[in-house]
Short mmCIF file of C-alpha atoms and ligand atoms in Angstrom, two decimals:
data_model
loop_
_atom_site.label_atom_id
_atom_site.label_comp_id
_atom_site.label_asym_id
_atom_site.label_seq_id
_atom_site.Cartn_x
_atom_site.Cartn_y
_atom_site.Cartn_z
CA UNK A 1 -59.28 -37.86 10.27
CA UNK A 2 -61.70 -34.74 11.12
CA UNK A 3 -62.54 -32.67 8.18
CA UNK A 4 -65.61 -29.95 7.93
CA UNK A 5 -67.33 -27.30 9.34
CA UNK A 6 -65.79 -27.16 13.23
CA UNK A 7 -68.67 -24.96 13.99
CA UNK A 8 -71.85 -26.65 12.98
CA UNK A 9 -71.27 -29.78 15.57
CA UNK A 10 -71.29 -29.89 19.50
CA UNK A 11 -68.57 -28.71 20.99
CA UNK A 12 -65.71 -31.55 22.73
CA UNK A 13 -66.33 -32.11 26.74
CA UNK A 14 -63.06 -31.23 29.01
CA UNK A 15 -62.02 -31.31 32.20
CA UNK A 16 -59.70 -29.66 34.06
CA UNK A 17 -57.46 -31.47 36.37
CA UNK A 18 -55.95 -28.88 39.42
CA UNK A 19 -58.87 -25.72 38.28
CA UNK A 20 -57.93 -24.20 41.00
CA UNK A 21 -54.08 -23.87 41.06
CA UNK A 22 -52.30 -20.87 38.62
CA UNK A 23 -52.27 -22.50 35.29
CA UNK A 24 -56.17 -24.64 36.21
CA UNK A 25 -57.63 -20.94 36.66
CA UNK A 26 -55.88 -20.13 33.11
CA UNK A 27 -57.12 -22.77 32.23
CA UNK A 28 -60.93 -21.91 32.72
CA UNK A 29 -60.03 -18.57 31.35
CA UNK A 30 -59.39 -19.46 27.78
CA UNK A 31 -61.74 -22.55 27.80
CA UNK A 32 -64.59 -20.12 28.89
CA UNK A 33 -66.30 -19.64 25.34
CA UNK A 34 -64.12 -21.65 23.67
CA UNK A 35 -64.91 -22.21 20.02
CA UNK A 36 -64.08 -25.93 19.92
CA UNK A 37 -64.25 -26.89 23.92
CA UNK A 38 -66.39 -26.36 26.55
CA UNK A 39 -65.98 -27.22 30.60
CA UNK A 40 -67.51 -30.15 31.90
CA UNK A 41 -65.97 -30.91 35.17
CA UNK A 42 -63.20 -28.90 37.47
CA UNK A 43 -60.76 -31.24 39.91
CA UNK A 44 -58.96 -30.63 42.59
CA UNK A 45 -57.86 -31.89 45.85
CA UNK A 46 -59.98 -33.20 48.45
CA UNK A 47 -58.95 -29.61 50.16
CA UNK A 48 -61.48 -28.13 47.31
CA UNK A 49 -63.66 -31.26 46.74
CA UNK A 50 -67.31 -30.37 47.36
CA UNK A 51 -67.06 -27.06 47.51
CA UNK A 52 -68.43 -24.13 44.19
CA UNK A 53 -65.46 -23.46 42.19
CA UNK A 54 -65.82 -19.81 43.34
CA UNK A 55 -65.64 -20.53 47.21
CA UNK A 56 -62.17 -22.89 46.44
CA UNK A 57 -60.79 -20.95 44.27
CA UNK A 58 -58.64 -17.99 44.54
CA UNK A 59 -58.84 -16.26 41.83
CA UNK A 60 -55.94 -14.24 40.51
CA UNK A 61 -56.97 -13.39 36.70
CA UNK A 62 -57.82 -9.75 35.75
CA UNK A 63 -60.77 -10.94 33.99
CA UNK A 64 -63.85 -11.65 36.11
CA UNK A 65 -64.57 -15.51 37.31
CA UNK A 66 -67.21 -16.51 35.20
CA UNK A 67 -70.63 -16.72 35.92
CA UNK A 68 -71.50 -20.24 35.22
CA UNK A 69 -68.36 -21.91 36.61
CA UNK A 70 -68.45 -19.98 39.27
CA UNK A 71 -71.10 -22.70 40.98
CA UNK A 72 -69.54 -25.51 39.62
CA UNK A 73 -68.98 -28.46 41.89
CA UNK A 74 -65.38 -29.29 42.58
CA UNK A 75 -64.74 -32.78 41.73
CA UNK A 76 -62.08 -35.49 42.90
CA UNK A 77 -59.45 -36.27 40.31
CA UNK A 78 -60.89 -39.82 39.44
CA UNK A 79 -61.52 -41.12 36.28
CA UNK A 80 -65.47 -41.04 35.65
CA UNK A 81 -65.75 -38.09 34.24
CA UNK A 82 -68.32 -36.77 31.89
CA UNK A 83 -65.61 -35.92 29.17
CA UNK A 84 -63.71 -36.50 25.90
CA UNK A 85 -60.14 -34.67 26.97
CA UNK A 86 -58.40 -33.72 30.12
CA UNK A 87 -56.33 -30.64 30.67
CA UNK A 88 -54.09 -31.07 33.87
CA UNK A 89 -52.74 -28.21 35.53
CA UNK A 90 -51.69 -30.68 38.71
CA UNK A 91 -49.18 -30.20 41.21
CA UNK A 92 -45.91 -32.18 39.97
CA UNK A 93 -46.25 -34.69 43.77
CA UNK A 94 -49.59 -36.14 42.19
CA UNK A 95 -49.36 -35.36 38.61
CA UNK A 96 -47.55 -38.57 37.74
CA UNK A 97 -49.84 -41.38 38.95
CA UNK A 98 -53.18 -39.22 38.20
CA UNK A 99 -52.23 -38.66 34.63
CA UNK A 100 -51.38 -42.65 34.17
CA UNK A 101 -54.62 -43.54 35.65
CA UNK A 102 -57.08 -41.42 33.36
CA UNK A 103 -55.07 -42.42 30.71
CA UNK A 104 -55.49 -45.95 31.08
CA UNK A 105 -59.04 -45.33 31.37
CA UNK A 106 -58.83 -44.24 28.03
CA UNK A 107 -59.12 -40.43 28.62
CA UNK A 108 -56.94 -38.38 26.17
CA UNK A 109 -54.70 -36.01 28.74
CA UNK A 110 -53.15 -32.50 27.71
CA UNK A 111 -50.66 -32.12 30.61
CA UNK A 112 -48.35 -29.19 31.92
CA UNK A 113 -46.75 -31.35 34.47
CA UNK A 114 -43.07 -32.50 34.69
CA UNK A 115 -44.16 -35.81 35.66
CA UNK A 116 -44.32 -37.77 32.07
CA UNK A 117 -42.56 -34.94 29.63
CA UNK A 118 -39.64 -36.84 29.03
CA UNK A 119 -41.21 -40.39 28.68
CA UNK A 120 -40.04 -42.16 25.72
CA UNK A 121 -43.51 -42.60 24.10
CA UNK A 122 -44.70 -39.56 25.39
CA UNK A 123 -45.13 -36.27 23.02
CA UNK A 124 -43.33 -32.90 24.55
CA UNK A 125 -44.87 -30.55 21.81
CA UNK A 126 -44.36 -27.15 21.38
CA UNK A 127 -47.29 -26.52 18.28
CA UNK A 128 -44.95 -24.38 16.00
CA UNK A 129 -42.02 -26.34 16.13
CA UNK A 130 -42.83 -29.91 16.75
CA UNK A 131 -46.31 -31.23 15.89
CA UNK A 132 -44.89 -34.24 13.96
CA UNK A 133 -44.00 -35.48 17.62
CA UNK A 134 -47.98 -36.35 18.26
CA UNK A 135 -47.43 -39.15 16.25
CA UNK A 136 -45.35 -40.92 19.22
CA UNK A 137 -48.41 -40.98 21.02
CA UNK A 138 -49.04 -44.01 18.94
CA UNK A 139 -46.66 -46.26 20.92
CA UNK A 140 -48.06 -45.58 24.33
CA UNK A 141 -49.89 -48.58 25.76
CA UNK A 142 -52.75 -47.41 27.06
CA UNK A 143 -54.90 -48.48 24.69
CA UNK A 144 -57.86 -45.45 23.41
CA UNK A 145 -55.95 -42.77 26.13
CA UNK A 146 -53.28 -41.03 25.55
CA UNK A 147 -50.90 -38.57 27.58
CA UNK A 148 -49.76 -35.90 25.71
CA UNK A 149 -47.15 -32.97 27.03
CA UNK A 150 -45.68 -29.23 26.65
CA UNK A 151 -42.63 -28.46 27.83
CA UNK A 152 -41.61 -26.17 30.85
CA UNK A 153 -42.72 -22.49 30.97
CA UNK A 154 -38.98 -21.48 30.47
CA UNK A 155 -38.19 -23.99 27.72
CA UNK A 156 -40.89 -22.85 25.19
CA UNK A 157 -39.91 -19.19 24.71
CA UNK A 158 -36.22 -20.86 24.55
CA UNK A 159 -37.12 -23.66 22.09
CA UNK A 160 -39.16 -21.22 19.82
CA UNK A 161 -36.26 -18.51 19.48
CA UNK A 162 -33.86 -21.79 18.72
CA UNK A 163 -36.10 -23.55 16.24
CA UNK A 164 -35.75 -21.00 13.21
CA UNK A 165 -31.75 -20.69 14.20
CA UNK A 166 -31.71 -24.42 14.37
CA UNK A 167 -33.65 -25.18 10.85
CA UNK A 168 -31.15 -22.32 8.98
CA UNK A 169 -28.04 -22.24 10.75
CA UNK A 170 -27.49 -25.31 12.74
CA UNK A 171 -26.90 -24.72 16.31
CA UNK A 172 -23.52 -25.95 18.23
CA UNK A 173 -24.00 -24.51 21.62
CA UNK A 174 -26.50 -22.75 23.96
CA UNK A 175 -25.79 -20.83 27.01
CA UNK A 176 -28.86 -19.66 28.97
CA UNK A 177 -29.72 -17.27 31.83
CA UNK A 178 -33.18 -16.88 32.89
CA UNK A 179 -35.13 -14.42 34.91
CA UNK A 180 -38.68 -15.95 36.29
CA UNK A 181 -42.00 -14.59 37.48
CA UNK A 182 -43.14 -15.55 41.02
CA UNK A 183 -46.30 -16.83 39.20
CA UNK A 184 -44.20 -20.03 37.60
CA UNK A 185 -44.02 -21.06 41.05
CA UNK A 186 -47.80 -21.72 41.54
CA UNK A 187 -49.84 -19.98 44.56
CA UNK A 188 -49.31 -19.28 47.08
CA UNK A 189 -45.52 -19.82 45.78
CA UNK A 190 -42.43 -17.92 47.62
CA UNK A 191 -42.98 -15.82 50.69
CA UNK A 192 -43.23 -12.39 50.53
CA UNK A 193 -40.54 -11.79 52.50
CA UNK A 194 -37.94 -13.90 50.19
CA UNK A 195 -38.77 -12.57 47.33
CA UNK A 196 -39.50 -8.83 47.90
CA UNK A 197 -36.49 -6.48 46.85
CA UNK A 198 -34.41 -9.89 45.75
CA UNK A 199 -33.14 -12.38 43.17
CA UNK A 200 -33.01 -15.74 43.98
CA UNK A 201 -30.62 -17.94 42.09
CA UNK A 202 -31.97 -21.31 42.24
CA UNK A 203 -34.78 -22.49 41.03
CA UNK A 204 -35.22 -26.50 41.94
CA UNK A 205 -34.97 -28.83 38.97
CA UNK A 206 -35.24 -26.13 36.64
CA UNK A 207 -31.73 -25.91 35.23
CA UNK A 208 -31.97 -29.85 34.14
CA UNK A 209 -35.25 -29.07 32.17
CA UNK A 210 -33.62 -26.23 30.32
CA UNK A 211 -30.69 -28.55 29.65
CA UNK A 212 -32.93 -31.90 28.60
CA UNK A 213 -36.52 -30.85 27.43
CA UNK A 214 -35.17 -28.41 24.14
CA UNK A 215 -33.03 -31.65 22.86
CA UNK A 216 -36.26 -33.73 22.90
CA UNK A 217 -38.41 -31.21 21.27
CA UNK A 218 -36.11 -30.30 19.01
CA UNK A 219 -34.96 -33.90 18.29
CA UNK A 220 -36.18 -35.80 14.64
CA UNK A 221 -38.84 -38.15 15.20
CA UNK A 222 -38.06 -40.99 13.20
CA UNK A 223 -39.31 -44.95 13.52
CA UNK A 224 -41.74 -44.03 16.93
CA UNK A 225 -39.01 -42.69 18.51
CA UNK A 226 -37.33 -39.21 18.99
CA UNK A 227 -33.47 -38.97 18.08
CA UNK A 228 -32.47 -36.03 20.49
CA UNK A 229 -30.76 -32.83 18.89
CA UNK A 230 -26.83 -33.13 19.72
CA UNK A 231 -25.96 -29.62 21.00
CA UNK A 232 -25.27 -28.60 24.57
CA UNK A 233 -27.34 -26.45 26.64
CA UNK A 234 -25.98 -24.74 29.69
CA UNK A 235 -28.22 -22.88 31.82
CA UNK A 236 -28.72 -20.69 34.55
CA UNK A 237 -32.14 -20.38 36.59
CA UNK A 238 -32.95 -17.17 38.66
CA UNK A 239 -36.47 -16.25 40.22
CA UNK A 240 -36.96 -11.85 40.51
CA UNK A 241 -39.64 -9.99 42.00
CA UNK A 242 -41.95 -10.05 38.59
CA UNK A 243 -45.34 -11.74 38.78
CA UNK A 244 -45.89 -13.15 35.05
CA UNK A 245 -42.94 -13.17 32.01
CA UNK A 246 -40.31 -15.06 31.73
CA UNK A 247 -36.81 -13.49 30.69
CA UNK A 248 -33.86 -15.41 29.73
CA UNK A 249 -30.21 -13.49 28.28
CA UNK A 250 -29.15 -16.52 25.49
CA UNK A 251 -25.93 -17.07 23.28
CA UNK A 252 -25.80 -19.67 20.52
CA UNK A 253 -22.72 -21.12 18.94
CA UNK A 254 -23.99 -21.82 15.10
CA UNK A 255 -22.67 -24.52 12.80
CA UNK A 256 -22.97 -22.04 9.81
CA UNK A 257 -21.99 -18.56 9.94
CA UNK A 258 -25.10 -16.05 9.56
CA UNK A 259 -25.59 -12.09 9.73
CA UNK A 260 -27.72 -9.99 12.18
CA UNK A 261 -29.84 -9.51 9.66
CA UNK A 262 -29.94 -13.15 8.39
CA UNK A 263 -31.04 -14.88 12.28
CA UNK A 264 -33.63 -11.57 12.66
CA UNK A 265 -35.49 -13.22 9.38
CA UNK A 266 -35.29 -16.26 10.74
CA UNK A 267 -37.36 -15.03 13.83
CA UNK A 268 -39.91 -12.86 11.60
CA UNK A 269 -40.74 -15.02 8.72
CA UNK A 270 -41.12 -18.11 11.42
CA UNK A 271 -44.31 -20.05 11.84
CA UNK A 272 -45.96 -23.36 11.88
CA UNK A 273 -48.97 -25.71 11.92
CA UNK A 274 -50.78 -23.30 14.43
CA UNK A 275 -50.71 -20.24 11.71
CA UNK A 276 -51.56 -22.07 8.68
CA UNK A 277 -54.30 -24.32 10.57
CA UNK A 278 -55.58 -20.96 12.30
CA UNK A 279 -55.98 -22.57 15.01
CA UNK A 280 -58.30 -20.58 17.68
CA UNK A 281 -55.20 -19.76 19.97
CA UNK A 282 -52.20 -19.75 17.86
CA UNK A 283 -50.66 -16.18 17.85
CA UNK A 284 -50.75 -14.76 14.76
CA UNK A 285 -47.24 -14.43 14.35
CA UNK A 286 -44.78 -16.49 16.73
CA UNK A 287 -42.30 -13.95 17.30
CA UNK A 288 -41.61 -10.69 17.41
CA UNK A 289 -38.09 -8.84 16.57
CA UNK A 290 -38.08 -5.36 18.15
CA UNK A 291 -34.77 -3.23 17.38
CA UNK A 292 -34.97 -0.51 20.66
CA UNK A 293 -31.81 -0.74 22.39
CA UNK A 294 -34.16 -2.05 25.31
CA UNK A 295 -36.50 -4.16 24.30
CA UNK A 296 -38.10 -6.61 25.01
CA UNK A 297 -39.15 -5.81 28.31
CA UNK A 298 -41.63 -7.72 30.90
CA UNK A 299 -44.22 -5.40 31.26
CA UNK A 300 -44.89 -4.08 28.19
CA UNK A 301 -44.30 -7.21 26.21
CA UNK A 302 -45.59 -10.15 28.11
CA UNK A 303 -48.70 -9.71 26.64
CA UNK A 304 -48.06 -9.60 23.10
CA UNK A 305 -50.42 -11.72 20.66
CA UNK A 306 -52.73 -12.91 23.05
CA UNK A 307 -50.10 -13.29 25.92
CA UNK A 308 -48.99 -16.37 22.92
CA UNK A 309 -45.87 -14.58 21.31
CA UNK A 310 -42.42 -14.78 22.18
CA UNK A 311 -40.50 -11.31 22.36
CA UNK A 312 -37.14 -11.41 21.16
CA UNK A 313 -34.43 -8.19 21.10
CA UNK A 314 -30.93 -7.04 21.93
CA UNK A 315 -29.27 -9.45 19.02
CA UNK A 316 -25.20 -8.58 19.40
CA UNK A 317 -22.26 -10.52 18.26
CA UNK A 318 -21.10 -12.41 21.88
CA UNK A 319 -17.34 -12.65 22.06
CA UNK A 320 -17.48 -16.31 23.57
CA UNK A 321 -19.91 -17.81 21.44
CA UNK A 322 -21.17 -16.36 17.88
CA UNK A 323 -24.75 -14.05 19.11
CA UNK A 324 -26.11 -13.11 22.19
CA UNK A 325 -29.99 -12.11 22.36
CA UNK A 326 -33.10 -11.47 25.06
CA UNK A 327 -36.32 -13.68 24.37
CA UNK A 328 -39.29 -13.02 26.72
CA UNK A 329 -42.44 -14.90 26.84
CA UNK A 330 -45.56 -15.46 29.46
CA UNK A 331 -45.02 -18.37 32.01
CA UNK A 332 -48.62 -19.17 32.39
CA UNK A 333 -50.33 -18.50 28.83
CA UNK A 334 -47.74 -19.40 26.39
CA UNK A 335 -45.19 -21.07 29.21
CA UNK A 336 -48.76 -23.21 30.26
CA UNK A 337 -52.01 -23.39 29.61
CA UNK A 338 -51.74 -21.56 26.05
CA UNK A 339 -49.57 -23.87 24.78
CA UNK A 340 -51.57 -26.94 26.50
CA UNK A 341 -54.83 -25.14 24.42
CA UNK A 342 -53.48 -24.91 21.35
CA UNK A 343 -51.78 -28.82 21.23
CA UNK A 344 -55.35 -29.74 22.24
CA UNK A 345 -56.71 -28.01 19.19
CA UNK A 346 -53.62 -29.31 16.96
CA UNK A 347 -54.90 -32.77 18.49
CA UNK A 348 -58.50 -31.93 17.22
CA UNK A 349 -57.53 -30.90 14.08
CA UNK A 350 -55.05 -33.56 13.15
CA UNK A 351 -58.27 -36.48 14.33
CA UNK A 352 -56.79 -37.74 17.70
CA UNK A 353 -60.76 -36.35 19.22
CA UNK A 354 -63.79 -37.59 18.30
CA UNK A 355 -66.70 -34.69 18.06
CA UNK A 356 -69.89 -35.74 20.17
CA UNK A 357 -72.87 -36.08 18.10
P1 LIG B 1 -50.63 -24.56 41.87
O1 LIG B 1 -51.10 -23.16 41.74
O2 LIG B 1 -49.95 -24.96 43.12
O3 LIG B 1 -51.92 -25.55 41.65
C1 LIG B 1 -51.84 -26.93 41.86
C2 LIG B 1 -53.18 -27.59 41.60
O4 LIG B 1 -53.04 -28.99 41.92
C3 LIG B 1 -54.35 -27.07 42.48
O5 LIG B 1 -55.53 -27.07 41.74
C4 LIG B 1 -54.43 -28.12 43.60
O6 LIG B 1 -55.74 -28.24 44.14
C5 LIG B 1 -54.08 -29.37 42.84
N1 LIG B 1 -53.61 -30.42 43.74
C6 LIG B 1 -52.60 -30.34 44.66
N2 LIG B 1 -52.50 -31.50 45.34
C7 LIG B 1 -53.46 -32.32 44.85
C8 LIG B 1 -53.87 -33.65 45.16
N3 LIG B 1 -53.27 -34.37 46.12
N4 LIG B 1 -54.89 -34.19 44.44
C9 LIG B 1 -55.53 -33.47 43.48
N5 LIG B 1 -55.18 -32.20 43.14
C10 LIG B 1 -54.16 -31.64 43.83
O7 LIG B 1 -49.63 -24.95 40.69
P2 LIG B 1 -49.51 -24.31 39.21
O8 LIG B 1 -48.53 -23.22 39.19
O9 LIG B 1 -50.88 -24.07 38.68
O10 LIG B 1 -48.81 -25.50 38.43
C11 LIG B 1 -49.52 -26.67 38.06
C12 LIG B 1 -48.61 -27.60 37.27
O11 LIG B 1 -48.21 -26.94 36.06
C13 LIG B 1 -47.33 -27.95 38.02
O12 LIG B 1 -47.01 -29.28 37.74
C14 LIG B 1 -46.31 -26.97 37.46
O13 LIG B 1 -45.00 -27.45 37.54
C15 LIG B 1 -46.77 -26.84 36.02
N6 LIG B 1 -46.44 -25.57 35.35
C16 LIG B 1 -46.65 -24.37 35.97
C17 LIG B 1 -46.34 -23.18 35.31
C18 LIG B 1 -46.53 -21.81 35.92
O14 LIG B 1 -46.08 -20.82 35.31
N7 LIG B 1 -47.19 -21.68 37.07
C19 LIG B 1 -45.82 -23.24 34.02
C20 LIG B 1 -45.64 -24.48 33.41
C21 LIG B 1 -45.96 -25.62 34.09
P3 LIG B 1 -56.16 -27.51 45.54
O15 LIG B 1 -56.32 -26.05 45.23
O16 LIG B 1 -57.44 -28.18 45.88
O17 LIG B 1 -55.06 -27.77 46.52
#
């Protein structure tokens, strides 16, 4: 188990599998003068191999490209790397076998990918509401390396406004409607010309997450294995013209009656291991209640709390189901990479990473 000073030893060695995609370059971003990590290597395809990270890269980010990973070389996705932990921000058509093989070279990977989430001895954690669930990482058979998960960009702001409801009130039933950024799509992502001035209603795959990956999470892990929650999700996917923030319009069927005021608590006086560890890139506080009659809203929200909150608002009585409410949260910070960051540091705190001496 680690215990100490964090900050008088050499900091852990990570690479980044897919730097150059949407959530790799989010990726760098946050790991760039990182308390705890620093970048040893950037993959990619062999479209990118070879070249400086700043000539394959497109970068997207507001803040500038920094300076010393700007000449980085681009790597192949192989396992000799010059590292203690892998982030993956891979495409979901290679994620799968990549993953497995740095793994069973006994690399310890942080993935975003679809590919191994719902693997029976593979962790889907979301840091406030599930860090017990690291623990199944102990039945994977890969020896020293490990594949650990978060969930779908659309599933974490979900899971996080369900978890409090959940803990107090029991839930019976979730309905779900979401509204997602062109970003959750990856770049180049949809044309232009199909998404300008239009919704599209169908997002592939993505309704079956929203319906599978909360029961996991949100499922009791018990004897190395997760016993799923038993309510139904039914969901609705929808991509709009927005480039980051996720929306979704939720109702929730309770098992125990509650008040307004009683599931608002619930939301404000929420946190988890990521608050009391202080953990570099936990948001201070989870999630935020706002009472305007039109809040929460993409653009002024999205960034809350280090782009790492969820926004929640609009909390009615629905007549089909007991409340109705709005949750937004950022598809590549919190929906991504944030949430990839902060497991990695639950994973350092809780002793799964050996500090280099
Ligand atoms: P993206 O922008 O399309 O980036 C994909 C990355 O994968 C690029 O770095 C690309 O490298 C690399 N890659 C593609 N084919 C490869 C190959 N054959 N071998 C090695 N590397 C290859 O995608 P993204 O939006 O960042 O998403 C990355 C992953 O995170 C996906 O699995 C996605 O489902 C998941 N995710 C995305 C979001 C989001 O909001 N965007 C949220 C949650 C999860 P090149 O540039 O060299 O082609």
């Amino acid at each position: 188990m680690m215990s100490g000073d964090f900050f008088f030893r050499n900091k852990i060695r990570v690479a980044i599998l897919g730097a150059t995609g949407c959530v790799g370059q989010k990726f760098v971003q946050l790991l760039d003068k990182h308390p705890w990590f620093e970048i040893t290597a950037l993959c990619a395809s062999e479209r990118s191999v070879g070249k400086r990270y700043k000539d394959a890269v497109n970068w997207l980010l507001q803040t500038p490209l920094p300076a010393s990973i700007a000449e980085m070389e681009v790597l192949p996705c192989s396992p000799a790397l010059d590292c203690q932990l892998v982030f993956s921000g891979l495409d979901s058509s290679v994620a799968g076998s990549i993953e497995t093989e740095f793994a069973q070279a006994g690399y310890l990977v942080v993935s975003n990918s679809r590919n191994h989430r719902m693997d029976p001895a593979v962790p889907l954690v979301i840091g406030e509401v599930n860090a017990d669930h690291l623990n199944l990482a102990n039945a994977q058979s890969h020896g020293k390396g490990k594949i650990v998960t978060n969930p779908n960009c659309s599933v974490i702001g979900l899971v996080l406004a369900l978890k409090p409801l959940m803990d107090q009130f029991g839930l019976e039933a979730v309905q779900v409607v979401t509204m997602q950024a062109i970003s959750g799509a990856g770049y180049p992502g949809i044309a232009s010309l199909d998404i300008f001035d239009n919704v599209i209603p169908y997002i592939d795959g993505e309704e079956d997450k929203l319906e599978t990956e909360p029961l996991k999470i949100l499922g009791r892990f018990q004897e190395q294995a997760i016993i799923p929650a038993d309510f139904k999700i039914s969901a609705q996917c929808n991509r709009v013209a927005v480039t980051d923030g996720h929306m979704a319009c939720v109702s929730v069927k309770l098992k125990q009656k509650a008040s307004q005021e009683a599931l608002i608590q619930a939301w404000c006086q929420f946190n988890g291991e990521p608050q009391q560890l202080q953990l570099p890139s936990a948001p201070f506080q989870p999630i935020h209640y706002f009472d305007h009659p039109s809040y929460p809203q993409t653009r002024l929200h999205r960034s809350l709390d280090k782009e790492m909150a969820v926004s929640i608002g609009r909390l009615r009585p629905c007549p089909l189901l007991d409340y109705k409410f709005v949750v937004l949260s950022h598809n590549t910070m919190r929906g991504a990479a944030g949430s990839a960051l902060l497991n990695a540091e639950l994973l350092l705190k809780k002793g799964w990473i050996y500090w280099a001496t």
